[in-house]
Amino acid sequence: MTEATRTIVLPSGEHVPMLGQGTWHMAENPLNRTNEINALRLGIDLGMSLIDTAEMYADGGAERLVGEAIKGRRDEVFLVSKLLPQNGTRHGTMAACDRSLARLRVNEIDLYLLHWRGLIPLEETLDAFETLVGAGKIRYWGVSNFDLDDMQELVDLPDGSNVVADQVLYNLERRGIEYDLLPWCQRSGVPVIAYSPIEQGRMLGHAALLKIAARLGVTPAQVALAWVLRQEGVCAIPQSSKPEHVRENRGALDVRLTPRDLADLDKAFPPPDRKQPLASH
């Protein structure tokens, strides 16, 4: 039985967890497999039942890992996977989706994303996405690493308005989307999925985070995550293969940052005052 959790609302009206789990860098070391599976299962128990993966991660290994972790619990999970742009032709998209379904050992992916924009015309990929929806192989489709101009171009295409999410790099140190992309997504009702919401741990020694964490009696990671999760229409997918970190991430949902906290964070991590290139790893 999963814990209740805060949610965001998809354009369809469906609620999905505001805090999920990422799998980037999982399944790369066979020695970590058991811990990674247990971490994903614990996350589901704690209500972090949005699980994000991709055909690229560990060359399909992450999808196989997720498939094992959710075995017998498919109906509890909102499953997200991603298509490599070079596979984005009509035939390539259909074939890649079938491979992902097989690795995940499921009949349907809840949300299927184009991992980043490639050279294949978006119209062709979108046509394949819509066919996959009609075939019952995916429920929704979206994109990843799309900047504002990409999103504006996308929604003007046939069926482009059916996009349900844009997954981008977003955290205290990477705030560029706040200048234009995030406000547009919020106005348009397109949820943003924030990956690397704590910058893969690199920012956690920052003095401002340490000070606010001490003031609130929480951890720096919880402050950083709570900051991302305070935004309307934003969910986050931190990756963790350790049970204690999964529990720590879950605790971020209970952290309420005060106006003083937010002002201190703005001072330490200034918001953008001009257009910035979309950040990515």
XYZ file of N, CA and C in Angstrom:
843
model
N 0.855 -1.192 0.000
C 0.000 0.000 0.000
C 0.895 1.248 0.000
N 0.668 2.152 -0.918
C 1.497 3.336 -1.010
C 0.958 4.447 -0.121
N 1.883 5.307 0.309
C 1.495 6.490 1.058
C 0.870 7.511 0.115
N -0.007 8.339 0.690
C -0.552 9.453 -0.083
C 0.574 10.454 -0.339
N 0.503 11.146 -1.450
C 1.548 12.116 -1.763
C 0.931 13.298 -2.494
N 1.658 14.414 -2.518
C 1.187 15.575 -3.267
C 1.298 15.279 -4.762
N 0.432 15.894 -5.532
C 0.352 15.580 -6.961
C 0.386 16.848 -7.819
N 0.658 16.634 -9.094
C 0.406 17.652 -10.111
C -0.658 17.088 -11.043
N -1.260 17.959 -11.830
C -2.365 17.549 -12.691
C -1.937 17.619 -14.150
N -2.117 16.519 -14.852
C -1.845 16.485 -16.288
C -2.962 17.206 -17.038
N -2.723 17.590 -18.297
C -3.786 18.236 -19.082
C -5.073 17.422 -19.146
N -4.969 16.090 -19.031
C -6.156 15.228 -19.069
C -6.976 15.312 -17.791
N -6.409 15.925 -16.746
C -7.069 15.962 -15.444
C -6.569 14.887 -14.496
N -5.747 13.978 -15.009
C -5.204 12.915 -14.168
C -4.139 13.474 -13.213
N -4.167 12.979 -11.980
C -3.166 13.391 -10.996
C -2.008 12.397 -10.989
N -0.782 12.916 -10.955
C 0.405 12.064 -10.837
C 1.265 12.619 -9.704
N 2.097 11.770 -9.094
C 2.908 12.236 -7.965
C 3.827 13.398 -8.336
N 3.892 14.369 -7.432
C 4.775 15.518 -7.618
C 6.244 15.122 -7.465
N 6.478 14.075 -6.687
C 7.825 13.592 -6.461
C 7.921 12.155 -6.933
N 8.793 11.919 -7.919
C 8.957 10.580 -8.455
C 10.381 10.095 -8.282
N 10.764 9.133 -9.124
C 12.095 8.543 -9.038
C 12.719 8.464 -10.425
N 13.961 8.922 -10.542
C 14.696 8.796 -11.783
C 15.578 7.556 -11.768
N 16.019 7.135 -12.944
C 16.852 5.932 -13.041
C 18.112 6.149 -13.872
N 18.449 7.395 -14.171
C 19.678 7.695 -14.897
C 20.863 7.198 -14.067
N 21.774 6.489 -14.676
C 22.958 5.876 -14.049
C 22.643 4.587 -13.291
N 21.384 4.180 -13.247
C 21.076 2.876 -12.656
C 21.376 1.773 -13.679
N 21.541 0.547 -13.180
C 21.785 -0.651 -13.995
C 23.131 -0.608 -14.714
N 24.027 0.256 -14.271
C 25.347 0.332 -14.897
C 26.346 -0.599 -14.215
N 26.070 -0.953 -12.962
C 26.941 -1.851 -12.207
C 26.110 -2.999 -11.646
N 26.335 -4.228 -12.117
C 25.527 -5.367 -11.659
C 25.554 -5.552 -10.140
N 26.624 -5.103 -9.483
C 26.722 -5.258 -8.032
C 25.694 -4.409 -7.288
N 25.174 -3.357 -7.953
C 24.199 -2.463 -7.315
C 22.754 -2.865 -7.598
N 22.570 -3.919 -8.385
C 21.235 -4.237 -8.889
C 20.202 -4.438 -7.773
N 20.535 -5.243 -6.798
C 19.573 -5.526 -5.726
C 19.216 -4.256 -4.966
N 20.217 -3.455 -4.653
C 19.953 -2.201 -3.934
C 19.092 -1.255 -4.760
N 19.357 -1.197 -6.054
C 18.585 -0.292 -6.920
C 17.129 -0.731 -7.012
N 16.916 -2.025 -7.143
C 15.541 -2.539 -7.206
C 14.823 -2.278 -5.887
N 15.498 -2.535 -4.787
C 14.887 -2.307 -3.475
C 14.569 -0.838 -3.247
N 15.456 0.045 -3.730
C 15.224 1.480 -3.588
C 13.981 1.908 -4.369
N 13.850 1.410 -5.606
C 12.673 1.752 -6.409
C 11.392 1.242 -5.742
N 11.441 0.030 -5.197
C 10.259 -0.526 -4.536
C 9.906 0.255 -3.274
N 10.918 0.665 -2.515
C 10.664 1.488 -1.337
C 10.026 2.808 -1.745
N 10.536 3.397 -2.827
C 9.954 4.646 -3.310
C 8.480 4.496 -3.648
N 8.125 3.384 -4.279
C 6.703 3.131 -4.566
C 5.923 3.051 -3.263
N 6.461 2.337 -2.275
C 5.800 2.228 -0.969
C 5.552 3.598 -0.354
N 6.475 4.526 -0.583
C 6.400 5.859 0.022
C 5.593 6.848 -0.823
N 4.993 6.362 -1.913
C 4.148 7.213 -2.740
C 4.858 7.870 -3.904
N 6.160 7.596 -4.073
C 6.923 8.172 -5.186
C 6.809 7.230 -6.380
N 5.591 7.085 -6.853
C 5.267 6.018 -7.802
C 5.356 6.447 -9.257
N 5.821 7.672 -9.514
C 6.187 8.055 -10.877
C 7.638 7.632 -11.070
N 7.871 6.703 -11.980
C 9.221 6.211 -12.242
C 9.612 6.566 -13.671
N 10.745 7.253 -13.793
C 11.225 7.725 -15.089
C 12.444 6.930 -15.528
N 12.429 6.475 -16.770
C 13.568 5.762 -17.329
C 13.701 6.134 -18.804
N 14.541 5.409 -19.536
C 14.753 5.729 -20.951
C 15.462 4.572 -21.627
N 15.228 4.427 -22.928
C 15.932 3.375 -23.659
C 17.442 3.604 -23.650
N 17.877 4.851 -23.504
C 19.294 5.169 -23.516
C 20.001 4.717 -22.240
N 19.338 4.746 -21.111
C 20.001 4.501 -19.832
C 20.516 3.066 -19.759
N 21.825 2.948 -19.553
C 22.494 1.638 -19.494
C 22.130 0.773 -20.698
N 21.918 1.446 -21.850
C 21.608 0.741 -23.098
C 20.443 -0.239 -22.921
N 19.389 0.244 -22.299
C 18.201 -0.590 -22.067
C 18.192 -1.276 -20.718
N 19.330 -1.297 -20.049
C 19.412 -1.973 -18.760
C 18.533 -1.356 -17.689
N 18.399 -0.029 -17.708
C 17.557 0.635 -16.702
C 16.088 0.236 -16.876
N 15.657 0.111 -18.137
C 14.272 -0.328 -18.355
C 14.065 -1.746 -17.828
N 15.020 -2.616 -18.058
C 14.896 -3.980 -17.535
C 14.870 -3.981 -16.010
N 15.677 -3.126 -15.403
C 15.701 -2.999 -13.949
C 14.344 -2.531 -13.427
N 13.794 -1.507 -14.058
C 12.480 -1.002 -13.658
C 11.425 -2.095 -13.814
N 11.502 -2.834 -14.920
C 10.546 -3.919 -15.136
C 10.553 -4.919 -13.995
N 11.760 -5.211 -13.497
C 11.853 -6.139 -12.375
C 11.320 -5.507 -11.091
N 11.626 -4.222 -10.885
C 11.207 -3.538 -9.661
C 9.692 -3.409 -9.545
N 9.006 -3.253 -10.669
C 7.553 -3.023 -10.625
C 6.758 -4.302 -10.872
N 7.443 -5.416 -10.988
C 6.744 -6.684 -11.236
C 5.692 -6.917 -10.148
N 4.454 -7.173 -10.578
C 3.358 -7.385 -9.642
C 2.763 -6.111 -9.092
N 3.328 -4.959 -9.486
C 2.854 -3.664 -8.955
C 2.593 -2.653 -10.068
N 2.416 -3.136 -11.284
C 2.285 -2.228 -12.418
C 1.185 -1.205 -12.217
N 0.079 -1.615 -11.610
C -1.061 -0.693 -11.472
C -0.808 0.400 -10.438
N 0.266 0.292 -9.672
C 0.593 1.321 -8.681
C 1.488 2.410 -9.256
N 2.029 2.182 -10.444
C 3.117 3.020 -10.966
C 2.674 3.834 -12.174
N 3.123 5.101 -12.228
C 3.009 5.917 -13.435
C 4.374 5.855 -14.107
N 4.432 5.164 -15.240
C 5.690 4.783 -15.874
C 6.020 5.718 -17.038
N 7.225 6.295 -16.974
C 7.703 7.212 -18.008
C 8.953 6.624 -18.655
N 8.998 6.602 -19.994
C 10.239 6.240 -20.672
C 10.456 7.188 -21.847
N 11.640 7.088 -22.431
C 12.031 8.074 -23.428
C 12.640 7.430 -24.669
N 12.359 8.077 -25.785
C 12.778 7.655 -27.125
C 13.999 8.451 -27.552
N 15.044 7.770 -28.026
C 16.197 8.470 -28.585
C 15.810 9.182 -29.881
N 16.287 10.406 -30.077
C 15.858 11.166 -31.262
C 16.194 10.497 -32.586
N 17.304 9.741 -32.647
C 17.640 9.083 -33.909
C 16.662 7.960 -34.252
N 15.858 7.541 -33.283
C 14.817 6.533 -33.528
C 13.460 7.160 -33.830
N 13.437 8.476 -34.049
C 12.173 9.194 -34.117
C 11.431 9.168 -35.440
N 11.866 8.359 -36.402
C 11.049 8.182 -37.608
C 9.769 7.446 -37.219
N 8.813 7.414 -38.122
C 7.570 6.715 -37.794
C 7.851 5.250 -37.452
N 8.550 4.557 -38.325
C 8.847 3.149 -38.070
C 9.762 2.988 -36.857
N 10.776 3.877 -36.754
C 11.732 3.782 -35.660
C 11.092 3.988 -34.300
N 10.136 4.910 -34.226
C 9.430 5.164 -32.969
C 8.617 3.956 -32.548
N 7.902 3.377 -33.502
C 7.072 2.208 -33.191
C 7.949 1.048 -32.708
N 9.069 0.817 -33.401
C 9.959 -0.291 -33.044
C 10.622 -0.051 -31.694
N 11.049 1.198 -31.442
C 11.697 1.513 -30.169
C 10.722 1.344 -29.013
N 9.484 1.754 -29.213
C 8.475 1.593 -28.163
C 8.261 0.113 -27.857
N 8.176 -0.697 -28.892
C 7.994 -2.143 -28.672
C 9.169 -2.732 -27.885
N 10.378 -2.286 -28.185
C 11.545 -2.772 -27.442
C 11.476 -2.341 -25.979
N 11.054 -1.091 -25.749
C 10.931 -0.607 -24.364
C 9.860 -1.383 -23.607
N 8.740 -1.626 -24.247
C 7.670 -2.402 -23.602
C 8.176 -3.787 -23.215
N 8.955 -4.400 -24.095
C 9.477 -5.745 -23.824
C 10.449 -5.724 -22.648
N 11.347 -4.721 -22.619
C 12.310 -4.642 -21.522
C 11.611 -4.350 -20.193
N 10.592 -3.494 -20.248
C 9.846 -3.139 -19.035
C 8.858 -4.233 -18.614
N 8.589 -5.134 -19.542
C 7.634 -6.223 -19.317
C 6.240 -5.686 -18.959
N 5.809 -4.692 -19.726
C 4.475 -4.117 -19.559
C 3.800 -4.035 -20.929
N 2.504 -3.820 -20.917
C 1.740 -3.686 -22.162
C 1.602 -2.239 -22.604
N 1.861 -1.311 -21.673
C 1.599 0.095 -21.969
C 2.523 0.978 -21.124
N 3.064 2.028 -21.732
C 3.842 3.055 -21.031
C 2.913 4.241 -20.793
N 2.915 4.765 -19.566
C 2.001 5.866 -19.261
C 2.375 7.147 -19.990
N 3.671 7.456 -20.025
C 4.120 8.686 -20.681
C 5.403 8.392 -21.443
N 5.382 8.643 -22.739
C 6.514 8.353 -23.620
C 7.040 9.682 -24.150
N 8.325 9.954 -23.891
C 8.914 11.241 -24.227
C 9.950 11.120 -25.340
N 10.014 12.122 -26.201
C 11.146 12.279 -27.119
C 12.291 12.861 -26.300
N 13.421 12.131 -26.185
C 14.454 12.447 -25.205
C 15.088 13.822 -25.428
N 15.333 14.177 -26.634
C 15.719 15.536 -27.005
C 15.438 15.680 -28.483
N 15.542 16.895 -28.965
C 15.194 17.138 -30.357
C 16.345 16.727 -31.273
N 16.013 15.962 -32.307
C 17.020 15.528 -33.260
C 16.748 16.098 -34.642
N 17.211 15.387 -35.664
C 17.099 15.879 -37.040
C 15.825 15.415 -37.738
N 15.158 14.430 -37.170
C 13.930 13.908 -37.800
C 12.788 14.889 -37.548
N 11.996 15.217 -38.574
C 10.915 16.184 -38.397
C 9.980 15.788 -37.244
N 9.643 16.783 -36.424
C 8.766 16.517 -35.280
C 7.428 15.926 -35.717
N 6.937 16.372 -36.879
C 5.637 15.877 -37.347
C 5.632 14.351 -37.458
N 6.749 13.794 -37.911
C 6.823 12.351 -38.102
C 6.792 11.618 -36.760
N 7.546 12.142 -35.791
C 7.559 11.518 -34.464
C 6.190 11.643 -33.802
N 5.574 12.812 -33.928
C 4.253 13.016 -33.314
C 3.208 12.092 -33.930
N 3.293 11.897 -35.234
C 2.359 10.993 -35.895
C 2.496 9.579 -35.332
N 3.742 9.164 -35.101
C 3.970 7.845 -34.511
C 3.457 7.791 -33.076
N 3.704 8.860 -32.315
C 3.188 8.907 -30.940
C 1.671 8.736 -30.917
N 0.991 9.465 -31.800
C -0.477 9.389 -31.824
C -0.935 7.976 -32.214
N -0.203 7.342 -33.121
C -0.528 5.963 -33.496
C -0.351 5.029 -32.304
N 0.710 5.245 -31.527
C 0.953 4.419 -30.343
C -0.143 4.616 -29.292
N -0.625 5.843 -29.147
C -1.747 6.086 -28.232
C -2.969 5.304 -28.710
N -3.242 5.417 -29.998
C -4.403 4.715 -30.559
C -4.305 3.211 -30.424
N -3.069 2.683 -30.437
C -2.853 1.242 -30.330
C -2.840 0.760 -28.881
N -2.933 1.697 -27.929
C -2.922 1.313 -26.521
C -1.535 0.958 -25.997
N -0.484 1.375 -26.710
C 0.882 1.071 -26.245
C 1.452 2.173 -25.361
N 0.964 3.395 -25.545
C 1.289 4.486 -24.629
C -0.012 5.233 -24.322
N -0.050 5.851 -23.132
C -1.248 6.618 -22.772
C -1.109 8.085 -23.153
N 0.076 8.616 -22.934
C 0.351 10.024 -23.243
C 1.748 10.118 -23.841
N 2.012 11.249 -24.499
C 3.364 11.515 -24.990
C 3.781 12.925 -24.607
N 5.085 13.109 -24.558
C 5.629 14.420 -24.252
C 7.027 14.538 -24.821
N 7.770 15.522 -24.316
C 9.112 15.786 -24.826
C 10.056 16.018 -23.654
N 11.347 16.065 -23.974
C 12.365 16.317 -22.971
C 13.431 17.213 -23.585
N 13.978 18.098 -22.763
C 15.035 19.017 -23.215
C 14.571 19.912 -24.371
N 13.296 20.307 -24.357
C 12.767 21.258 -25.338
C 12.728 22.643 -24.713
N 13.328 23.620 -25.394
C 13.291 25.008 -24.933
C 11.998 25.672 -25.425
N 11.833 26.944 -25.080
C 10.578 27.636 -25.386
C 10.272 27.638 -26.878
N 11.262 27.946 -27.728
C 10.983 28.006 -29.168
C 10.585 26.634 -29.704
N 11.190 25.574 -29.148
C 10.811 24.217 -29.553
C 9.366 23.919 -29.159
N 8.996 24.322 -27.953
C 7.629 24.061 -27.475
C 6.603 24.837 -28.294
N 6.934 26.079 -28.614
C 6.001 26.884 -29.405
C 5.819 26.302 -30.799
N 6.912 25.822 -31.378
C 6.826 25.170 -32.683
C 6.013 23.879 -32.579
N 6.257 23.129 -31.504
C 5.586 21.843 -31.303
C 4.067 21.988 -31.228
N 3.597 22.919 -30.415
C 2.145 23.004 -30.195
C 1.397 23.515 -31.410
N 2.118 24.096 -32.375
C 1.476 24.555 -33.609
C 1.367 23.441 -34.658
N 1.990 22.300 -34.399
C 1.927 21.181 -35.337
C 0.623 20.411 -35.159
N 0.194 19.646 -36.174
C -0.971 18.782 -35.997
C -0.757 17.857 -34.802
N -1.715 17.824 -33.900
C -1.677 17.020 -32.674
C -0.643 17.512 -31.667
N 0.075 18.584 -31.983
C 1.098 19.080 -31.056
C 0.542 19.528 -29.719
N -0.712 19.954 -29.724
C -1.322 20.405 -28.461
C -1.595 19.254 -27.505
N -1.371 18.028 -27.952
C -1.564 16.862 -27.069
C -0.361 16.596 -26.163
N 0.696 17.399 -26.283
C 1.867 17.218 -25.433
C 1.459 17.358 -23.965
N 1.954 16.463 -23.108
C 1.541 16.531 -21.699
C 2.683 16.856 -20.737
N 3.925 16.986 -21.213
C 5.022 17.314 -20.303
C 6.271 17.684 -21.084
N 7.116 18.481 -20.437
C 8.462 18.760 -20.937
C 9.416 18.459 -19.776
N 10.311 17.500 -19.972
C 11.268 17.136 -18.925
C 12.579 17.878 -19.175
N 13.000 18.669 -18.199
C 14.194 19.493 -18.372
C 15.037 19.489 -17.094
N 16.284 19.891 -17.242
C 17.173 20.062 -16.105
C 16.758 21.325 -15.355
N 16.448 21.166 -14.054
C 16.004 22.320 -13.268
C 16.351 22.108 -11.814
N 17.112 23.044 -11.271
C 17.429 23.040 -9.846
C 17.920 24.441 -9.463
N 18.302 24.598 -8.211
C 18.715 25.928 -7.736
C 19.851 26.523 -8.552
N 20.755 25.690 -9.032
C 21.893 26.198 -9.802
C 21.578 26.345 -11.288
N 20.455 25.812 -11.729
C 20.086 25.843 -13.160
C 18.674 26.411 -13.283
N 18.542 27.706 -13.107
C 17.229 28.352 -13.017
C 16.784 29.024 -14.309
N 17.519 28.794 -15.397
C 17.239 29.516 -16.633
C 15.807 29.409 -17.126
N 15.158 28.252 -16.899
C 13.798 28.074 -17.425
C 12.802 29.029 -16.785
N 13.152 29.616 -15.643
C 12.218 30.526 -14.965
C 11.998 31.808 -15.762
N 12.936 32.121 -16.653
C 12.812 33.377 -17.400
C 11.693 33.314 -18.430
N 11.545 32.149 -19.101
C 10.563 32.103 -20.188
C 9.865 30.745 -20.329
N 10.622 29.650 -20.299
C 10.020 28.337 -20.542
C 9.029 27.940 -19.453
N 9.428 28.069 -18.198
C 8.544 27.655 -17.114
C 7.245 28.466 -17.078
N 7.310 29.813 -17.176
C 6.042 30.565 -17.211
C 5.139 30.159 -18.380
N 5.748 29.897 -19.541
C 4.948 29.468 -20.698
C 4.278 28.132 -20.403
N 5.039 27.177 -19.853
C 4.462 25.866 -19.537
C 3.329 26.003 -18.510
N 3.527 26.859 -17.515
C 2.488 27.050 -16.507
C 1.236 27.674 -17.115
N 1.413 28.650 -17.970
C 0.252 29.269 -18.648
C -0.451 28.273 -19.560
N 0.335 27.398 -20.189
C -0.206 26.459 -21.169
C -0.710 25.172 -20.541
N -0.519 25.009 -19.238
C -0.956 23.792 -18.567
C -0.127 22.576 -18.918
N 1.147 22.785 -19.274
C 2.057 21.680 -19.602
C 2.996 21.461 -18.418
N 2.864 20.363 -17.679
C 3.737 20.121 -16.538
C 5.207 20.045 -16.940
N 6.061 20.467 -16.030
C 7.506 20.348 -16.192
C 7.997 19.255 -15.251
N 8.774 18.319 -15.789
C 9.403 17.281 -14.980
C 10.871 17.665 -14.812
N 11.276 17.943 -13.583
C 12.634 18.409 -13.310
C 13.560 17.228 -13.064
N 14.553 17.073 -13.951
C 15.552 16.037 -13.668
C 16.785 16.671 -13.034
N 17.577 15.849 -12.333
C 18.722 16.327 -11.534
C 18.314 17.499 -10.634
N 17.236 17.333 -9.839
C 16.731 18.458 -9.041
C 17.658 18.868 -7.898
N 18.630 18.004 -7.537
C 19.629 18.431 -6.556
C 21.027 18.430 -7.187
N 21.064 18.571 -8.519
C 22.329 18.677 -9.278
C 23.248 17.502 -8.942
N 22.628 16.324 -8.846
C 23.359 15.081 -8.555
C 24.212 15.204 -7.289
N 23.713 16.007 -6.340
C 24.353 16.140 -5.039
C 25.464 17.157 -4.964
N 25.842 17.739 -6.115
C 27.022 18.609 -6.133
C 26.822 19.921 -5.367
N 25.575 20.358 -5.200
C 25.338 21.653 -4.566
C 25.128 21.556 -3.055
N 25.111 20.345 -2.517
C 24.595 20.162 -1.156
C 25.508 20.702 -0.070
N 26.753 21.054 -0.421
C 27.624 21.669 0.569
C 27.558 23.178 0.584
N 26.667 23.759 -0.214
C 26.569 25.216 -0.310
C 26.153 25.809 1.040
N 26.820 26.876 1.427
C 26.587 27.467 2.755
C 25.129 27.861 2.970
N 24.493 28.416 1.934
C 23.101 28.856 2.098
C 22.171 27.669 2.351
N 22.402 26.576 1.638
C 21.581 25.383 1.851
C 21.802 24.811 3.251
N 23.058 24.780 3.677
C 23.369 24.262 5.006
C 22.707 25.110 6.090
N 22.737 26.410 5.916
C 22.163 27.327 6.913
C 20.645 27.160 7.012
N 19.984 27.106 5.847
C 18.521 26.968 5.857
C 18.117 25.596 6.379
N 18.864 24.558 5.991
C 18.566 23.212 6.478
C 18.658 23.155 7.999
N 19.704 23.769 8.546
C 19.860 23.785 10.006
C 18.713 24.544 10.666
N 18.300 25.647 10.041
C 17.209 26.468 10.587
C 15.897 25.689 10.627
N 15.672 24.866 9.598
C 14.405 24.122 9.494
C 14.480 22.740 10.126
N 15.693 22.301 10.481
C 15.837 20.966 11.047
C 15.668 19.864 10.016
N 16.106 20.148 8.780
C 16.013 19.170 7.695
C 17.385 19.063 7.037
N 17.494 18.328 5.928
C 18.784 18.184 5.245
C 18.882 19.159 4.064
N 20.100 19.469 3.617
C 20.256 20.334 2.442
C 19.544 19.784 1.209
N 19.586 18.455 1.020
C 18.890 17.876 -0.137
C 17.394 18.121 -0.047
N 16.832 18.049 1.155
C 15.395 18.291 1.308
C 15.038 19.742 1.019
N 15.915 20.657 1.392
C 15.684 22.068 1.067
C 15.690 22.268 -0.452
N 16.704 21.698 -1.109
C 16.829 21.860 -2.564
C 15.641 21.255 -3.298
N 15.199 20.082 -2.846
C 14.041 19.437 -3.473
C 12.760 20.203 -3.203
N 12.584 20.636 -1.955
C 11.377 21.391 -1.605
C 11.284 22.672 -2.423
N 12.436 23.261 -2.708
C 12.455 24.485 -3.513
C 11.929 24.208 -4.920
N 12.355 23.108 -5.542
C 11.852 22.749 -6.868
C 10.352 22.454 -6.803
N 9.943 21.720 -5.786
C 8.559 21.240 -5.701
C 7.566 22.336 -5.318
N 8.064 23.510 -4.920
C 7.132 24.590 -4.552
C 6.489 25.206 -5.783
N 7.078 24.972 -6.955
C 6.593 25.596 -8.182
C 5.325 24.903 -8.681
N 4.382 25.693 -9.113
C 3.143 25.156 -9.685
C 3.447 24.356 -10.960
N 2.877 23.155 -11.048
C 3.004 22.361 -12.264
C 4.366 21.746 -12.485
N 5.165 21.610 -11.416
C 6.499 21.023 -11.539
C 6.587 19.772 -10.676
N 7.061 18.681 -11.260
C 7.382 17.503 -10.464
C 8.867 17.220 -10.618
N 9.429 16.427 -9.711
C 10.863 16.179 -9.704
C 11.132 14.686 -9.632
N 12.246 14.274 -10.259
C 12.579 12.842 -10.317
C 14.020 12.598 -9.860
N 14.308 12.835 -8.572
C 15.653 12.525 -8.091
C 15.937 11.030 -8.208
N 17.203 10.706 -8.448
C 17.608 9.302 -8.561
C 18.337 8.901 -7.298
N 17.974 7.759 -6.724
C 18.684 7.252 -5.558
C 18.614 5.743 -5.522
N 19.736 5.130 -5.169
C 19.763 3.673 -5.040
C 19.983 3.258 -3.587
N 19.899 4.217 -2.661
C 20.067 3.923 -1.237
C 18.771 4.207 -0.491
N 18.288 3.257 0.329
C 17.020 3.442 1.046
C 16.988 4.727 1.863
N 18.104 5.062 2.526
C 18.093 6.264 3.372
C 17.910 7.525 2.539
N 18.433 7.519 1.304
C 18.252 8.686 0.433
C 16.832 8.738 -0.133
N 16.255 7.571 -0.400
C 14.860 7.542 -0.856
C 13.951 8.138 0.222
N 14.161 7.741 1.466
C 13.352 8.284 2.568
C 13.599 9.788 2.746
N 14.863 10.181 2.581
C 15.202 11.604 2.684
C 14.477 12.396 1.590
N 14.490 11.878 0.372
C 13.782 12.557 -0.723
C 12.301 12.690 -0.407
N 11.701 11.607 0.072
C 10.266 11.637 0.412
C 9.977 12.718 1.454
N 10.902 12.908 2.396
C 10.709 13.916 3.440
C 10.650 15.336 2.905
N 11.185 15.563 1.711
C 11.147 16.910 1.131
C 9.718 17.396 0.909
N 8.789 16.452 0.713
C 7.388 16.844 0.494
C 6.789 17.507 1.730
N 7.390 17.276 2.881
C 6.858 17.830 4.128
C 7.551 19.128 4.529
N 8.527 19.574 3.736
C 9.266 20.788 4.045
C 8.537 21.989 3.448
N 8.293 22.987 4.272
C 7.668 24.224 3.799
C 8.665 25.359 3.955
N 9.103 25.899 2.843
C 10.062 26.997 2.863
C 9.343 28.315 3.129
N 9.885 29.118 4.033
C 9.290 30.405 4.384
C 9.734 31.472 3.391
N 9.062 32.631 3.374
C 9.538 33.730 2.522
C 10.994 34.095 2.808
N 11.405 34.001 4.067
C 12.801 34.271 4.405
C 13.728 33.242 3.759
N 13.336 31.984 3.832
C 14.139 30.932 3.203
C 14.282 31.181 1.700
N 13.157 31.503 1.058
C 13.172 31.711 -0.395
C 14.016 32.923 -0.770
N 13.947 33.971 0.057
C 14.760 35.160 -0.207
C 16.242 34.839 -0.069
N 16.590 34.048 0.945
C 17.987 33.662 1.131
C 18.483 32.812 -0.043
N 17.623 31.938 -0.537
C 18.010 31.098 -1.679
C 18.161 31.931 -2.950
N 17.276 32.923 -3.141
C 17.402 33.809 -4.298
C 18.718 34.591 -4.257
N 19.136 34.953 -3.057
C 20.388 35.691 -2.916
C 21.580 34.796 -3.257
N 21.511 33.551 -2.793
C 22.619 32.615 -3.027
C 22.616 32.046 -4.448
N 21.417 31.858 -5.002
C 21.254 31.286 -6.347
C 20.337 32.226 -7.133
N 20.882 33.327 -7.682
C 20.029 34.355 -8.283
C 19.180 33.831 -9.444
N 17.913 34.274 -9.517
C 17.079 33.902 -10.664
C 17.585 34.588 -11.928
N 17.237 34.054 -13.090
C 17.743 34.629 -14.343
C 17.109 35.992 -14.623
N 17.904 36.891 -15.173
C 17.374 38.195 -15.577
C 17.389 38.365 -17.089
N 17.736 37.296 -17.787
C 17.732 37.325 -19.252
C 17.589 35.870 -19.769
N 17.317 35.750 -21.040
C 17.218 34.436 -21.668
C 18.540 33.700 -21.544
N 18.465 32.426 -21.182
C 19.658 31.593 -21.097
C 19.455 30.350 -21.947
N 20.535 29.774 -22.494
C 20.387 28.513 -23.214
C 19.858 27.439 -22.265
N 19.045 26.540 -22.791
C 18.502 25.466 -21.964
C 19.650 24.597 -21.441
N 19.690 24.416 -20.126
C 20.762 23.626 -19.516
C 20.522 22.146 -19.757
N 21.608 21.400 -19.900
C 21.503 19.940 -20.008
C 22.832 19.359 -19.559
N 22.841 18.070 -19.306
C 24.087 17.415 -18.886
C 24.748 16.757 -20.094
